[in-house]
XYZ file of C-alpha atoms in Angstrom:
532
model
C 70.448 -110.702 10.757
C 72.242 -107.634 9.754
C 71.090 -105.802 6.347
C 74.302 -105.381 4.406
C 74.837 -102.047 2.619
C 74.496 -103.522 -0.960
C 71.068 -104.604 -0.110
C 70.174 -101.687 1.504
C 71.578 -99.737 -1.081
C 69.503 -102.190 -3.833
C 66.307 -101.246 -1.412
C 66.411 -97.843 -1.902
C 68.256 -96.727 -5.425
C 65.297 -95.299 -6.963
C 63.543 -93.421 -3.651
C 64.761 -91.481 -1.271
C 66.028 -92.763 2.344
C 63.804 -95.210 3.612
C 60.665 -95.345 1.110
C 58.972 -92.871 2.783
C 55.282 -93.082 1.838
C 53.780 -89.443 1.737
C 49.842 -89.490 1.938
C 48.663 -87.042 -0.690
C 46.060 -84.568 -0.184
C 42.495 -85.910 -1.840
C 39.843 -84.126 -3.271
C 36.380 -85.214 -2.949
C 33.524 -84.880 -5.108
C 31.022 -83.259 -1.752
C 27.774 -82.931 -2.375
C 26.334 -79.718 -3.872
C 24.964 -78.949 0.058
C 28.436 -78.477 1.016
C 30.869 -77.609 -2.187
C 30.751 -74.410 -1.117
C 32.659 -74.579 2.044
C 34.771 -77.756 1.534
C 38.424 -76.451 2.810
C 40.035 -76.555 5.649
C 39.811 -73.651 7.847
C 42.322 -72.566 10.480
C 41.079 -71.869 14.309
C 38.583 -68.999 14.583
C 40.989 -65.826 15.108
C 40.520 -63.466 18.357
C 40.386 -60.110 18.018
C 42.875 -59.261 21.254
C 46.174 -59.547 21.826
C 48.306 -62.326 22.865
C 46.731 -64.295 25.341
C 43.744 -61.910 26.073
C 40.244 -62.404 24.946
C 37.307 -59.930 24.811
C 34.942 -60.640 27.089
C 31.696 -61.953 25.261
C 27.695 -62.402 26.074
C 27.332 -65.974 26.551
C 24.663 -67.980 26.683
C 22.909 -67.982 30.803
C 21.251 -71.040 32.586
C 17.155 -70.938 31.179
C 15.508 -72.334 28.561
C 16.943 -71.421 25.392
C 15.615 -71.539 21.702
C 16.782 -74.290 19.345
C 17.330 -73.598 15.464
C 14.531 -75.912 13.704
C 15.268 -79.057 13.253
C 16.300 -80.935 10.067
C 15.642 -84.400 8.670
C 17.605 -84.725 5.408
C 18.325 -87.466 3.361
C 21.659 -89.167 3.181
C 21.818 -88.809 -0.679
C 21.586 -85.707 -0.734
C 24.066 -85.531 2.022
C 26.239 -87.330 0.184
C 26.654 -90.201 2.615
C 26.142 -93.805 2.009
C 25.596 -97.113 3.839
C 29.070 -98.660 1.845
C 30.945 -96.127 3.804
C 29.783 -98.309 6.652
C 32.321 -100.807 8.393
C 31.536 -105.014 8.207
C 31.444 -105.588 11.555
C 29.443 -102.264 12.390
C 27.026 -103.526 9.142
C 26.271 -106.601 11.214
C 25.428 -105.358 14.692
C 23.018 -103.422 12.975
C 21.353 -105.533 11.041
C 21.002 -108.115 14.285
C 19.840 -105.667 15.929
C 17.377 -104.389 13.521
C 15.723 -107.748 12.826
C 15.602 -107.847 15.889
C 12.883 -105.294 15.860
C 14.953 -102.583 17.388
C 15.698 -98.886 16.278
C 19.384 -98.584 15.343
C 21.141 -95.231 14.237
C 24.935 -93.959 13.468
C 25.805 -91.282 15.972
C 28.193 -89.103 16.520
C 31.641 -88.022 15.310
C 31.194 -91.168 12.441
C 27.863 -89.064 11.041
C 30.030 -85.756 10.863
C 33.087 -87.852 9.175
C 30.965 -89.556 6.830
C 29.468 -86.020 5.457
C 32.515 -84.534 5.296
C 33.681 -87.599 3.303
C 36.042 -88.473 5.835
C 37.430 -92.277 7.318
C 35.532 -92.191 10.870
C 37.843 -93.590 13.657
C 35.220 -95.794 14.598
C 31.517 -96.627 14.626
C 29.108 -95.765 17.552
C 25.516 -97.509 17.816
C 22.212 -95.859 19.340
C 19.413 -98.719 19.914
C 16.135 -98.560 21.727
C 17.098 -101.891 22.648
C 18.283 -102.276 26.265
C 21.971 -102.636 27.274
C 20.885 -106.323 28.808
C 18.832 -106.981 25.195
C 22.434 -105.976 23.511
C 24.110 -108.676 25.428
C 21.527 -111.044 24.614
C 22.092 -110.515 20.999
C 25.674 -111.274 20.492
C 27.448 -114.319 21.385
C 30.768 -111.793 22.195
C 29.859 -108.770 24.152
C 30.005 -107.113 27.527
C 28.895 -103.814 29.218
C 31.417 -101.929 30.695
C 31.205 -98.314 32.693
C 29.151 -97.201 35.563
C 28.929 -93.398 34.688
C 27.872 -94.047 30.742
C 27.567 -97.930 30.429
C 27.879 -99.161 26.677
C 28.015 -102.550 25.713
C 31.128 -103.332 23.783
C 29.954 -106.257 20.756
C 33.035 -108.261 19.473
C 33.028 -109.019 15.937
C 36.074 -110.779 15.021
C 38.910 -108.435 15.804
C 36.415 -105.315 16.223
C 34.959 -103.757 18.472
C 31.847 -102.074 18.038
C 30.395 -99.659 20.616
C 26.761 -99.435 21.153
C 24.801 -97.879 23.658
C 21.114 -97.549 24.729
C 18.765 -94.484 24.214
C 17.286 -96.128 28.090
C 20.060 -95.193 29.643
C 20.616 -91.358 28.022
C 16.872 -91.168 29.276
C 18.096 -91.870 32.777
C 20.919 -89.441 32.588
C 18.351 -87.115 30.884
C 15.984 -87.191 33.521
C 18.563 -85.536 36.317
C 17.943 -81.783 36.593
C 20.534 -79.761 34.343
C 20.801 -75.974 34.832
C 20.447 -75.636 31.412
C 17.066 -76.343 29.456
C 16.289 -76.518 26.025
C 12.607 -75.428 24.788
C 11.241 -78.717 23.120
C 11.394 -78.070 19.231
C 8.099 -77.679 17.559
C 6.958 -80.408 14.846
C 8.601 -83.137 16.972
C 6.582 -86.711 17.838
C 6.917 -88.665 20.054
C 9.896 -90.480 18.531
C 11.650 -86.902 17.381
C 11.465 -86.032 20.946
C 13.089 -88.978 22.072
C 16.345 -88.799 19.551
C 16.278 -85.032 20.056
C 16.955 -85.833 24.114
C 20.001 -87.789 23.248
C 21.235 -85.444 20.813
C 21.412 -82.603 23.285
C 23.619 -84.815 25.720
C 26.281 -84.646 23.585
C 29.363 -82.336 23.895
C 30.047 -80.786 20.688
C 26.931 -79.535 17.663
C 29.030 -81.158 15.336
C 28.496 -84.685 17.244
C 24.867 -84.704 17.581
C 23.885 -86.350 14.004
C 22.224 -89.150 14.307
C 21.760 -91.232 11.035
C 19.566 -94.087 10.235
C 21.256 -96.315 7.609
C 17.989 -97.969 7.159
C 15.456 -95.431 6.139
C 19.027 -93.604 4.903
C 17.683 -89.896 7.102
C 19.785 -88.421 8.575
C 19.004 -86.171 12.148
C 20.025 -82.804 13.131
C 18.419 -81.452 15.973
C 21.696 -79.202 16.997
C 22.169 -77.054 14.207
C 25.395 -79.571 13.361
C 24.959 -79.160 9.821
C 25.044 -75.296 9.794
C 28.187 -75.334 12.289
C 29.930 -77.847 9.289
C 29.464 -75.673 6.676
C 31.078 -72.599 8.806
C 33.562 -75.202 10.137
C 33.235 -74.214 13.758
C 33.272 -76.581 16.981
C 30.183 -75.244 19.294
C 29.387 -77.163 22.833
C 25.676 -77.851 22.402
C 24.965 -76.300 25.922
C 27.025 -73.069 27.030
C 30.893 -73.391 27.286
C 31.428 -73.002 30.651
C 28.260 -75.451 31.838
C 29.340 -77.897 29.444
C 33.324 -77.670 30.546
C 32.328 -78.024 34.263
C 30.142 -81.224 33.620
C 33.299 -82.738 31.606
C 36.194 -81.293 31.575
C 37.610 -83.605 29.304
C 35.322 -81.527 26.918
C 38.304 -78.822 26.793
C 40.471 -81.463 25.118
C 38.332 -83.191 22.841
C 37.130 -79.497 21.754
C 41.438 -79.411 20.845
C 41.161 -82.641 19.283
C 38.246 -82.448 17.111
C 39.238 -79.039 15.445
C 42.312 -80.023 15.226
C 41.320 -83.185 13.280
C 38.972 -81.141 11.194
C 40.417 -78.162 10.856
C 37.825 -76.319 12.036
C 37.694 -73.163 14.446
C 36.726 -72.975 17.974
C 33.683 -70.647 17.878
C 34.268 -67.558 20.106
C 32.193 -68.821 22.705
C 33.608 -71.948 23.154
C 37.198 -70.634 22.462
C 37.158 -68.298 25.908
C 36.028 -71.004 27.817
C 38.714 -73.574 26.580
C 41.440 -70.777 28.041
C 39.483 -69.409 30.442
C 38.822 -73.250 31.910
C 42.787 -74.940 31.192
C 43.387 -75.126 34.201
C 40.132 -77.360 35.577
C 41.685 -80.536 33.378
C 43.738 -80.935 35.829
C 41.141 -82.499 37.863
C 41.404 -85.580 35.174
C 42.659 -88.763 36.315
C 45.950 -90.024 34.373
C 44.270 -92.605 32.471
C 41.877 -89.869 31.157
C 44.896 -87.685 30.339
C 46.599 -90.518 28.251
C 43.972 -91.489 26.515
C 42.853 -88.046 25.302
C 46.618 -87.077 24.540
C 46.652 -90.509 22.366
C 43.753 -89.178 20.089
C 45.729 -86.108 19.566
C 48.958 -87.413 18.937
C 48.262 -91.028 17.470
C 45.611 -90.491 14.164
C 47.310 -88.036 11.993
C 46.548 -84.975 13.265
C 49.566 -83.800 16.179
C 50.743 -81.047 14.910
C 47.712 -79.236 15.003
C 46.741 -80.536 17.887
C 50.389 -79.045 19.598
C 49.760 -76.129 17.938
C 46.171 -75.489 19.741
C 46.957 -77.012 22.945
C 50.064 -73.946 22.888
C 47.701 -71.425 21.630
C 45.145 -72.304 24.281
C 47.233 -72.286 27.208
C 46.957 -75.730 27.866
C 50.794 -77.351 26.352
C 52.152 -75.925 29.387
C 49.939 -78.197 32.052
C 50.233 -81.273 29.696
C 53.554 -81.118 28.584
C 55.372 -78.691 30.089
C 59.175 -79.304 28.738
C 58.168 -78.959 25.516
C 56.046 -75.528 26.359
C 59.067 -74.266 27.830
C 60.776 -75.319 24.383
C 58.773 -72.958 22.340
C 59.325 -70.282 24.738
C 63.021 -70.463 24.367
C 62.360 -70.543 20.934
C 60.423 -67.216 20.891
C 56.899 -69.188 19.616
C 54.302 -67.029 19.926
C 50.524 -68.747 20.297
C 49.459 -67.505 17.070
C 52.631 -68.231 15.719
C 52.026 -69.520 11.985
C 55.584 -70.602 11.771
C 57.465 -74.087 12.423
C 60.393 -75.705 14.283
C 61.878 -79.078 14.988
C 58.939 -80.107 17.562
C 56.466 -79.409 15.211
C 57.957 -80.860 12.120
C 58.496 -83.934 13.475
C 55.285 -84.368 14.285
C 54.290 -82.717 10.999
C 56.225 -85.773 9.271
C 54.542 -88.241 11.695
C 51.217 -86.955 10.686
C 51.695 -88.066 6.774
C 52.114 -91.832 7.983
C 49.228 -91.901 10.111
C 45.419 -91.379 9.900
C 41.970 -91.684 11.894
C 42.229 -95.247 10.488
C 45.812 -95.944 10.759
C 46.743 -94.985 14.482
C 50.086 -95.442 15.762
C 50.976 -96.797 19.679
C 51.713 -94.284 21.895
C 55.120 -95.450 22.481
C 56.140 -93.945 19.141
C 54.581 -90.066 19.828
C 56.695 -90.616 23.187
C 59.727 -91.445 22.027
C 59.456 -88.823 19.508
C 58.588 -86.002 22.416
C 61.556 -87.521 24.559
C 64.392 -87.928 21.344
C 63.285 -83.813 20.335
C 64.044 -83.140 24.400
C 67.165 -84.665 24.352
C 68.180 -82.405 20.850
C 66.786 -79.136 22.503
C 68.745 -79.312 25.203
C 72.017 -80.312 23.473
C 71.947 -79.942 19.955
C 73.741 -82.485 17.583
C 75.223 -83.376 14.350
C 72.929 -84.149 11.586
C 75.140 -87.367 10.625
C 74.887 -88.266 14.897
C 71.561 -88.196 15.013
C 70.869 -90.045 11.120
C 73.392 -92.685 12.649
C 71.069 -93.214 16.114
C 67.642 -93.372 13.696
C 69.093 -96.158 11.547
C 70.715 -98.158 14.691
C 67.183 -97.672 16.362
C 65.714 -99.213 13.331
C 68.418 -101.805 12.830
C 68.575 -103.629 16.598
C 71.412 -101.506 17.716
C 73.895 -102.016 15.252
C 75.875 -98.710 14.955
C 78.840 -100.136 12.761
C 76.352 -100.826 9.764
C 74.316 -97.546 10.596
C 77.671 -95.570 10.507
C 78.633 -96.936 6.976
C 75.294 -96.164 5.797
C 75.161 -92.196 6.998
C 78.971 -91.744 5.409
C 76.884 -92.126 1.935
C 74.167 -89.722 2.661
C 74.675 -87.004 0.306
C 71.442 -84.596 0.974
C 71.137 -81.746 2.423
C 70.215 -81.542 6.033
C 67.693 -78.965 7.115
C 69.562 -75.788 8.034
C 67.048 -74.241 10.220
C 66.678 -76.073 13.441
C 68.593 -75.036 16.398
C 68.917 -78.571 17.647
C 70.931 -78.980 14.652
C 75.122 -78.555 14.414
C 77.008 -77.801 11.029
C 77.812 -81.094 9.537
C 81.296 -81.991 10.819
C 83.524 -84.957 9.924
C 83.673 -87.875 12.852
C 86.370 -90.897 13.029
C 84.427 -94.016 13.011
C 85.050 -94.072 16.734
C 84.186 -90.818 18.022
C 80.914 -91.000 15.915
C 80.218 -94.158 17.551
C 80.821 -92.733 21.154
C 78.548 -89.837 20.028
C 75.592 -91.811 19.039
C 75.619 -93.325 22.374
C 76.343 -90.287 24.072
C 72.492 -89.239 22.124
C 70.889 -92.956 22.992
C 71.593 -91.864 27.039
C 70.292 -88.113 26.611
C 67.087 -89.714 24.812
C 66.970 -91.821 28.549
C 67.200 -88.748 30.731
C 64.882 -86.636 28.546
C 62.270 -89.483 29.111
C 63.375 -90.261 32.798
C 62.705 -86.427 33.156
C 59.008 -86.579 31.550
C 58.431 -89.008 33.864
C 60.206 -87.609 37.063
C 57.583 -85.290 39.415
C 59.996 -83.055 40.227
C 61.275 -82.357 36.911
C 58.034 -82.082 35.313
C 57.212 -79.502 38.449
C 60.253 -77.783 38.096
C 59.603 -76.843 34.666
C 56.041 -76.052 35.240
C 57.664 -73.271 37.584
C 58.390 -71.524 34.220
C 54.685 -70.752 34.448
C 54.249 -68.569 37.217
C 50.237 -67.990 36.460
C 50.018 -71.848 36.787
C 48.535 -73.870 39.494
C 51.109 -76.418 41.440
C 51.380 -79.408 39.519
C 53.351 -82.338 39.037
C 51.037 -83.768 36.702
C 53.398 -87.063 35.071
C 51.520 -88.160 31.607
C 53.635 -91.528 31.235
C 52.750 -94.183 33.056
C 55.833 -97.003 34.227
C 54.354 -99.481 31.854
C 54.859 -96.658 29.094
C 58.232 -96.012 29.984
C 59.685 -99.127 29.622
C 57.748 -99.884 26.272
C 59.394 -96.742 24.989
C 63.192 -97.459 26.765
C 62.755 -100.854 25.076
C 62.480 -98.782 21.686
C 65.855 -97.259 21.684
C 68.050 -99.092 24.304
C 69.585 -101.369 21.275
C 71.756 -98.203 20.813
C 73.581 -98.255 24.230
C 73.029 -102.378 24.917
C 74.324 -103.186 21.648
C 72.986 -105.543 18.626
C 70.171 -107.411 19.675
C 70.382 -111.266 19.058
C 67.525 -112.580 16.988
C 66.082 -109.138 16.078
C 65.058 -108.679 12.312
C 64.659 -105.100 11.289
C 61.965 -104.149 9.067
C 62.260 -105.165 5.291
C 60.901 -102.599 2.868
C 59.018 -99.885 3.172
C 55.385 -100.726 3.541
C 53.751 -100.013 6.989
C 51.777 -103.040 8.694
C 49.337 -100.875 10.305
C 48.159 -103.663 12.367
C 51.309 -104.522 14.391
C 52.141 -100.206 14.565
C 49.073 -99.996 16.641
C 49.528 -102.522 18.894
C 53.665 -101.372 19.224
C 55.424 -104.204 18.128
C 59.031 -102.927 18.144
C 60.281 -103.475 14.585
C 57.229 -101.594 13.295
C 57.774 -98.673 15.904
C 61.502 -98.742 15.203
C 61.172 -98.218 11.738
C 58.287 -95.602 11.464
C 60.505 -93.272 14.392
C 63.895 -93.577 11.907
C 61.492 -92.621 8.782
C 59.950 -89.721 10.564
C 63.642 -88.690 11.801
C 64.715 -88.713 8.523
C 62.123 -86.843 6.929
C 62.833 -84.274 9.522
C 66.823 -83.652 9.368
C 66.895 -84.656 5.249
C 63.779 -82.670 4.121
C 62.922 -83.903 0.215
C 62.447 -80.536 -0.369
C 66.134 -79.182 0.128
C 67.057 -82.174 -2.638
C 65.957 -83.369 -5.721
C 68.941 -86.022 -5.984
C 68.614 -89.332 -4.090
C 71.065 -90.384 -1.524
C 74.197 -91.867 -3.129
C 75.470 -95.412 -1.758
């Protein structure tokens, strides 16, 4: 059913277009062990110019010293057990009664210090993978590589996996040992194993919610209070082990705000190019943490500055070369404030599908390479959102009455449209949305504008799978197809966070025509609200 423009109108009075909820910044009360360095800190700057970096001593293949090892309370870390997810709560306490040893690891350790929402849970147990399995009426082990055994608890999914099988992995020679540190039992030595198989410093807490102690055998506490992302082994060992390491090293400071130590910064460049060896899958899924939890823009911003944009997504590396963005650049532009906007409706716990980042990349595409009317593209958001119905989303952008932002290339001077050229025009956008996406997906294309990068290896590397694609077509082909029979666009203005993960199309429809919007019709250019 078609919203009429009185009830729109009777929606949105007393708010701005669409009621666009803005997360405001919080302020915690940290503990006193970490008040002192409790803001966000930009990437670690490099002393050379663009794209060089000073050569620097790292650390060689031998046994290295380890700073001395900490067990701290988690009061006085400021963490506590109510923090905790309900279905996390009760694998652990099976498992515990059990008579197994259960601990937090991971990222969830570092994001409950820095009083942030983890994106999920992980378990450690002494327990067996098998014993796991045993426990829960609902759970499987999946992998070969890294098996875990995945526990359903109602809708969730809890991960755990077995300190057995790090042991295993463990016991293969590494070229890179670790003295043991001193003071350690039997027990110490065991958790301090499995906390130097971990990528990142920052990741190798481990935290018993029972006896409420909290482990750091990397130094992970001393790398959060200077805000840095450090690979627990050397750079360049721990980047040709995983290369997937290179990304989530993106996506974690990216997420935190933190800075790449130097270190680990001059291998991230100085590897880029070795991701490649990832499968698709991998590629997807990493890109999806980046792009999905509330933290793209930064993570386009360091994926440019790195050198690695142009391998993932190449078109839109060759945008911010035509657009003279530098790799330090502090500055913004349409890409990035799109996904700026984006980033205030989402979080670690509120993810979006990635049908919504992709029709975002593919809709900015089709504006950089022909740049259109503010009321054009206003009148394709609102169709999107409405089924397709461009007569009541062309009566609805004739009232809009703010300011469009005046900075963005992809942008023409606001020019006035008969009903039926407008029409024609927001169709005209719908199909250059379809070839901007057809060319992400296109192996020739995407090679063709890696050729921009002459120091790049040959690649044809296509991110979107076919299943992808059509989700995303599916998004905005309502324009072109016309109304579609039966569909119900969103009412009001609160986000079911549920149904945006899983990309049910009204929810993914809506949040793409409130990021638009906050894009071309900045609140900050107007203090008046549209008038209907």
């Amino acid at each position: 059913m078609a919203i009429s423009i009185a009830t729109f109108k009777l929606s949105i009075s007393s708010r701005p277009f669409f009621p666009f909820l803005l997360k405001s910044s919080q302020s915690f009360n940290l503990p006193t062990f970490f008040r002192s360095w409790a803001s966000t800190a930009s990437v670690e700057a490099l002393d050379e110019a663009e794209f060089l970096i000073k050569p620097i001593k790292s650390r060689s293949p031998g046994a290295e010293k380890v700073q001395a090892w900490k067990k701290l309370s988690s009061k006085e870390l400021g963490v506590s057990t109510s923090s905790i997810s309900g279905p996390t709560k009760v694998v652990l306490k099976e498992l515990k009664k059990r008579g197994y040893e259960v601990y937090l690891v991971g990222g969830c350790v570092r994001d409950l210090i820095l009083k942030r929402v983890p994106k999920d849970f992980d378990i450690l147990t002494s327990a067996e993978l098998r014993e796991v399995l045993r426990s829960f009426r609902h759970a499987e082990i999946v992998g070969k590589r890294f098996p875990i055994c995945l526990v359903h608890i109602g809708d969730h999914v809890v991960e755990v996996s077995s300190f057995n099988t790090g042991q295993r992995r463990s016991n293969k020679k590494s070229p890179f040992q670790f003295e043991v540190p001193t003071g350690c039992d039997e027990k110490d030595n065991i958790r301090w194993r499995n906390c130097m198989q971990r990528d990142f410093t920052i990741n190798g807490l481990m935290f018993d919610p029972f006896a409420r102690i909290v482990y750091d055998y990397t130094g992970a506490l001393e790398d959060l209070k200077k805000a840095k992302v450090r690979t627990i082994i050397p750079a360049s060992i721990s980047f040709h082990e995983d290369c997937a390491r290179i990304l989530r090293a993106v996506r974690v400071a990216a997420r935190l705000g933190f800075r790449l130590e130097r270190e680990t910064a001059q291998c991230v460049r100085n590897s880029s190019y070795s991701i490649l060896r990832l499968d698709k899958g991998r590629f997807l899924l990493e890109m999806n943490y980046m792009l999905a939890y509330g933290s793209a823009e930064a993570s386009l911003r360091l994926l440019w500055r790195f050198g690695l944009l142009e391998i993932i997504l190449p078109h839109q590396a060759a945008y911010l070369v035509r657009c003279g963005f530098r790799r330090k650049d502090s500055g913004s532009n349409m890409l990035l404030a799109l996904f700026s906007n984006l980033d205030k409706l989402l979080a670690p716990d509120m993810p979006c599908h990635s049908s919504l980042w992709v029709t975002l990349l593919a809709f900015h595409k089709a504006l950089s390479d022909q740049a259109r009317a503010p009321s054009v593209i206003a009148a394709f958001a609102l169709a999107v959102n409405n089924g397709g119905d461009i007569e009541e989303a062309i009566d609805i952008t004739s009232t809009i009455s703010r300011p469009s932002e005046p900075n963005f290339h992809e942008l023409l001077e606001h020019q006035k449209s008969e009903k039926t050229a407008l029409k024609e025009e927001v169709q005209s956008l719908a199909i250059s949305v379809n070839v901007a996406l057809s060319s992400m997906t296109d192996e020739y294309a995407v090679s063709k504008a890696m050729a921009k990068y002459p120091q790049a290896p040959q690649s044809d590397l296509v991110l979107i799978p076919l299943g992808l694609y059509m989700r995303v077509c599916r998004i905005f082909e309502c324009v072109t197809k016309g109304r579609e029979v039966g569909f119900l666009s969103k009412q009001g203005g609160k986000i079911d966070y549920d149904m945006l993960a899983i990309g049910r199309l009204q929810e993914v429809r809506h949040v793409f025509a409130r990021v638009v919007f906050d894009t071309i019709y900045p609140l900050s250019l107007s203090d008046h609200h549209i008038a209907l």
